[in-house]
Amino acid sequence: MIEVKAKTIADILWVLRDERGLTAKAVAVAAGINEMQYHRLEDGEVLTPQIHILMKLADVYGLTLNDFEPYIRYNMELKGAAKVTTQYLKS
């Protein structure tokens, strides 16, 4: 399990990359994803990333998908809150 003070997937991706001294481009290339796609994940623009993307990132960092589980849950809670807020604002 990852032992850091991170809540979101964006937080943990930044921490993991920073700890290893990697660039976003290096992580994206290693994971086989587009650099802009990686930036959107790390910047928190994507709250629920696709599982296959998380699996690729887990491989890059030597983790399992289970290591991301608390962050996935937190992001899903945020996404639910965002939906409720959006629905409320449209009313």
Short mmCIF file of N, CA and C in Angstrom, two decimals:
data_model
loop_
_atom_site.label_atom_id
_atom_site.label_comp_id
_atom_site.label_asym_id
_atom_site.label_seq_id
_atom_site.Cartn_x
_atom_site.Cartn_y
_atom_site.Cartn_z
N MET A 1 0.84 -1.18 0.00
CA MET A 1 0.00 0.00 0.00
C MET A 1 0.88 1.24 0.00
N ILE A 2 0.39 2.29 -0.61
CA ILE A 2 1.12 3.55 -0.71
C ILE A 2 0.89 4.34 0.59
N GLU A 3 1.95 4.82 1.19
CA GLU A 3 1.85 5.56 2.46
C GLU A 3 2.18 7.04 2.23
N VAL A 4 1.20 7.81 1.80
CA VAL A 4 1.38 9.25 1.59
C VAL A 4 0.09 9.97 1.97
N LYS A 5 0.20 11.28 2.11
CA LYS A 5 -0.99 12.08 2.42
C LYS A 5 -1.62 12.57 1.12
N ALA A 6 -2.20 11.65 0.40
CA ALA A 6 -2.87 11.98 -0.85
C ALA A 6 -4.29 11.45 -0.76
N LYS A 7 -5.21 12.15 -1.39
CA LYS A 7 -6.59 11.70 -1.38
C LYS A 7 -7.07 11.29 -2.76
N THR A 8 -6.71 12.07 -3.75
CA THR A 8 -7.23 11.83 -5.09
C THR A 8 -6.22 11.08 -5.95
N ILE A 9 -6.71 10.59 -7.07
CA ILE A 9 -5.82 9.94 -8.03
C ILE A 9 -4.80 10.96 -8.54
N ALA A 10 -5.24 12.18 -8.76
CA ALA A 10 -4.33 13.23 -9.21
C ALA A 10 -3.20 13.43 -8.20
N ASP A 11 -3.56 13.47 -6.92
CA ASP A 11 -2.55 13.65 -5.86
C ASP A 11 -1.52 12.53 -5.89
N ILE A 12 -1.99 11.30 -5.93
CA ILE A 12 -1.06 10.18 -5.83
C ILE A 12 -0.20 10.06 -7.08
N LEU A 13 -0.76 10.38 -8.24
CA LEU A 13 0.05 10.34 -9.46
C LEU A 13 1.18 11.35 -9.39
N TRP A 14 0.88 12.54 -8.87
CA TRP A 14 1.92 13.56 -8.75
C TRP A 14 2.99 13.12 -7.75
N VAL A 15 2.55 12.59 -6.60
CA VAL A 15 3.50 12.15 -5.57
C VAL A 15 4.40 11.04 -6.11
N LEU A 16 3.81 10.06 -6.76
CA LEU A 16 4.60 8.94 -7.30
C LEU A 16 5.63 9.43 -8.32
N ARG A 17 5.19 10.32 -9.20
CA ARG A 17 6.09 10.83 -10.24
C ARG A 17 7.20 11.67 -9.61
N ASP A 18 6.83 12.53 -8.66
CA ASP A 18 7.80 13.39 -8.00
C ASP A 18 8.83 12.58 -7.22
N GLU A 19 8.37 11.58 -6.48
CA GLU A 19 9.29 10.74 -5.70
C GLU A 19 10.34 10.05 -6.57
N ARG A 20 9.95 9.75 -7.78
CA ARG A 20 10.85 9.04 -8.68
C ARG A 20 11.64 9.98 -9.60
N GLY A 21 11.36 11.27 -9.52
CA GLY A 21 12.08 12.24 -10.34
C GLY A 21 11.80 12.11 -11.82
N LEU A 22 10.57 11.71 -12.16
CA LEU A 22 10.21 11.50 -13.56
C LEU A 22 9.45 12.71 -14.11
N THR A 23 9.52 12.87 -15.40
CA THR A 23 8.70 13.89 -16.06
C THR A 23 7.37 13.25 -16.44
N ALA A 24 6.38 14.10 -16.65
CA ALA A 24 5.07 13.61 -17.08
C ALA A 24 5.20 12.88 -18.42
N LYS A 25 6.06 13.41 -19.28
CA LYS A 25 6.26 12.79 -20.59
C LYS A 25 6.85 11.39 -20.42
N ALA A 26 7.82 11.23 -19.53
CA ALA A 26 8.44 9.92 -19.31
C ALA A 26 7.42 8.91 -18.80
N VAL A 27 6.55 9.33 -17.89
CA VAL A 27 5.52 8.43 -17.37
C VAL A 27 4.54 8.05 -18.48
N ALA A 28 4.11 9.05 -19.24
CA ALA A 28 3.16 8.79 -20.32
C ALA A 28 3.74 7.81 -21.34
N VAL A 29 4.99 8.02 -21.73
CA VAL A 29 5.63 7.13 -22.70
C VAL A 29 5.73 5.72 -22.12
N ALA A 30 6.16 5.61 -20.87
CA ALA A 30 6.31 4.29 -20.24
C ALA A 30 4.96 3.57 -20.13
N ALA A 31 3.90 4.34 -19.92
CA ALA A 31 2.57 3.75 -19.79
C ALA A 31 1.89 3.54 -21.14
N GLY A 32 2.47 4.12 -22.18
CA GLY A 32 1.88 3.98 -23.51
C GLY A 32 0.61 4.81 -23.68
N ILE A 33 0.58 5.96 -23.00
CA ILE A 33 -0.57 6.86 -23.15
C ILE A 33 -0.08 8.22 -23.63
N ASN A 34 -1.01 9.02 -24.09
CA ASN A 34 -0.72 10.35 -24.58
C ASN A 34 -0.31 11.25 -23.41
N GLU A 35 0.69 12.10 -23.62
CA GLU A 35 1.15 12.98 -22.55
C GLU A 35 0.04 13.90 -22.04
N MET A 36 -0.78 14.41 -22.95
CA MET A 36 -1.89 15.29 -22.54
C MET A 36 -2.89 14.52 -21.68
N GLN A 37 -3.11 13.27 -22.03
CA GLN A 37 -4.01 12.42 -21.24
C GLN A 37 -3.47 12.27 -19.81
N TYR A 38 -2.16 12.08 -19.71
CA TYR A 38 -1.54 11.96 -18.39
C TYR A 38 -1.69 13.26 -17.61
N HIS A 39 -1.44 14.39 -18.27
CA HIS A 39 -1.57 15.69 -17.59
C HIS A 39 -3.00 15.89 -17.07
N ARG A 40 -3.99 15.48 -17.86
CA ARG A 40 -5.38 15.63 -17.44
C ARG A 40 -5.66 14.79 -16.19
N LEU A 41 -5.04 13.62 -16.10
CA LEU A 41 -5.19 12.78 -14.90
C LEU A 41 -4.53 13.43 -13.70
N GLU A 42 -3.30 13.86 -13.88
CA GLU A 42 -2.53 14.44 -12.78
C GLU A 42 -3.07 15.79 -12.34
N ASP A 43 -3.69 16.51 -13.26
CA ASP A 43 -4.27 17.82 -12.93
C ASP A 43 -5.66 17.69 -12.32
N GLY A 44 -6.18 16.47 -12.26
CA GLY A 44 -7.50 16.25 -11.67
C GLY A 44 -8.67 16.55 -12.58
N GLU A 45 -8.40 16.72 -13.86
CA GLU A 45 -9.47 17.00 -14.81
C GLU A 45 -10.31 15.75 -15.08
N VAL A 46 -9.72 14.58 -14.90
CA VAL A 46 -10.42 13.31 -15.08
C VAL A 46 -10.58 12.68 -13.71
N LEU A 47 -11.80 12.62 -13.22
CA LEU A 47 -12.04 12.08 -11.88
C LEU A 47 -12.13 10.56 -11.86
N THR A 48 -12.59 9.96 -12.96
CA THR A 48 -12.69 8.51 -13.01
C THR A 48 -11.98 7.98 -14.25
N PRO A 49 -10.67 7.80 -14.13
CA PRO A 49 -9.91 7.29 -15.27
C PRO A 49 -10.30 5.86 -15.61
N GLN A 50 -10.10 5.52 -16.85
CA GLN A 50 -10.40 4.15 -17.29
C GLN A 50 -9.45 3.18 -16.60
N ILE A 51 -9.97 2.02 -16.27
CA ILE A 51 -9.20 1.02 -15.53
C ILE A 51 -7.94 0.61 -16.28
N HIS A 52 -8.03 0.46 -17.59
CA HIS A 52 -6.83 0.02 -18.33
C HIS A 52 -5.71 1.07 -18.26
N ILE A 53 -6.07 2.34 -18.13
CA ILE A 53 -5.06 3.39 -17.97
C ILE A 53 -4.42 3.28 -16.59
N LEU A 54 -5.25 3.09 -15.57
CA LEU A 54 -4.71 2.93 -14.22
C LEU A 54 -3.82 1.69 -14.12
N MET A 55 -4.18 0.63 -14.82
CA MET A 55 -3.36 -0.58 -14.81
C MET A 55 -1.99 -0.30 -15.43
N LYS A 56 -1.98 0.46 -16.50
CA LYS A 56 -0.70 0.81 -17.14
C LYS A 56 0.16 1.67 -16.21
N LEU A 57 -0.48 2.62 -15.54
CA LEU A 57 0.26 3.48 -14.61
C LEU A 57 0.75 2.69 -13.40
N ALA A 58 -0.06 1.77 -12.92
CA ALA A 58 0.37 0.91 -11.81
C ALA A 58 1.61 0.13 -12.22
N ASP A 59 1.64 -0.38 -13.44
CA ASP A 59 2.82 -1.11 -13.93
C ASP A 59 4.05 -0.22 -13.95
N VAL A 60 3.89 1.00 -14.41
CA VAL A 60 5.01 1.94 -14.47
C VAL A 60 5.61 2.15 -13.07
N TYR A 61 4.74 2.25 -12.08
CA TYR A 61 5.19 2.55 -10.72
C TYR A 61 5.43 1.30 -9.86
N GLY A 62 5.29 0.12 -10.47
CA GLY A 62 5.52 -1.11 -9.72
C GLY A 62 4.46 -1.37 -8.66
N LEU A 63 3.23 -0.95 -8.95
CA LEU A 63 2.12 -1.10 -8.02
C LEU A 63 1.07 -2.03 -8.62
N THR A 64 0.03 -2.27 -7.85
CA THR A 64 -1.12 -3.01 -8.38
C THR A 64 -2.30 -2.06 -8.45
N LEU A 65 -3.32 -2.49 -9.15
CA LEU A 65 -4.54 -1.69 -9.23
C LEU A 65 -5.15 -1.51 -7.83
N ASN A 66 -4.98 -2.50 -6.98
CA ASN A 66 -5.49 -2.40 -5.60
C ASN A 66 -4.85 -1.23 -4.84
N ASP A 67 -3.62 -0.88 -5.17
CA ASP A 67 -2.98 0.25 -4.51
C ASP A 67 -3.69 1.57 -4.80
N PHE A 68 -4.36 1.63 -5.93
CA PHE A 68 -5.09 2.85 -6.32
C PHE A 68 -6.51 2.89 -5.75
N GLU A 69 -6.96 1.79 -5.18
CA GLU A 69 -8.36 1.65 -4.75
C GLU A 69 -8.86 2.78 -3.85
N PRO A 70 -8.14 3.18 -2.80
CA PRO A 70 -8.67 4.28 -1.96
C PRO A 70 -8.84 5.59 -2.73
N TYR A 71 -7.97 5.82 -3.69
CA TYR A 71 -8.02 7.05 -4.48
C TYR A 71 -9.16 7.00 -5.50
N ILE A 72 -9.40 5.79 -6.03
CA ILE A 72 -10.53 5.61 -6.94
C ILE A 72 -11.83 5.88 -6.19
N ARG A 73 -11.95 5.33 -5.00
CA ARG A 73 -13.16 5.55 -4.18
C ARG A 73 -13.36 7.04 -3.88
N TYR A 74 -12.30 7.72 -3.49
CA TYR A 74 -12.40 9.15 -3.18
C TYR A 74 -12.82 9.93 -4.41
N ASN A 75 -12.22 9.62 -5.57
CA ASN A 75 -12.58 10.31 -6.80
C ASN A 75 -14.04 10.07 -7.17
N MET A 76 -14.52 8.85 -6.93
CA MET A 76 -15.92 8.55 -7.25
C MET A 76 -16.84 9.35 -6.35
N GLU A 77 -16.45 9.54 -5.09
CA GLU A 77 -17.24 10.38 -4.19
C GLU A 77 -17.26 11.82 -4.69
N LEU A 78 -16.10 12.30 -5.15
CA LEU A 78 -16.03 13.66 -5.70
C LEU A 78 -16.90 13.80 -6.93
N LYS A 79 -16.86 12.80 -7.79
CA LYS A 79 -17.65 12.84 -9.01
C LYS A 79 -19.14 12.86 -8.67
N GLY A 80 -19.54 12.07 -7.69
CA GLY A 80 -20.94 12.07 -7.25
C GLY A 80 -21.35 13.42 -6.72
N ALA A 81 -20.49 14.05 -5.94
CA ALA A 81 -20.76 15.38 -5.40
C ALA A 81 -20.85 16.39 -6.52
N ALA A 82 -20.00 16.24 -7.52
CA ALA A 82 -20.02 17.16 -8.66
C ALA A 82 -21.32 17.03 -9.43
N LYS A 83 -21.82 15.81 -9.58
CA LYS A 83 -23.09 15.60 -10.28
C LYS A 83 -24.23 16.25 -9.52
N VAL A 84 -24.26 16.07 -8.22
CA VAL A 84 -25.32 16.66 -7.40
C VAL A 84 -25.26 18.18 -7.50
N THR A 85 -24.07 18.75 -7.41
CA THR A 85 -23.91 20.19 -7.50
C THR A 85 -24.36 20.70 -8.86
N THR A 86 -23.96 19.99 -9.92
CA THR A 86 -24.34 20.38 -11.28
C THR A 86 -25.85 20.32 -11.43
N GLN A 87 -26.47 19.25 -10.94
CA GLN A 87 -27.93 19.13 -11.03
C GLN A 87 -28.61 20.25 -10.27
N TYR A 88 -28.09 20.57 -9.11
CA TYR A 88 -28.68 21.64 -8.29
C TYR A 88 -28.58 22.98 -9.01
N LEU A 89 -27.44 23.24 -9.65
CA LEU A 89 -27.25 24.51 -10.33
C LEU A 89 -28.15 24.63 -11.57
N LYS A 90 -28.48 23.49 -12.19
CA LYS A 90 -29.34 23.53 -13.38
C LYS A 90 -30.80 23.77 -13.01
N SER A 91 -31.16 23.51 -11.76
CA SER A 91 -32.56 23.66 -11.32
C SER A 91 -32.99 25.10 -11.31
#
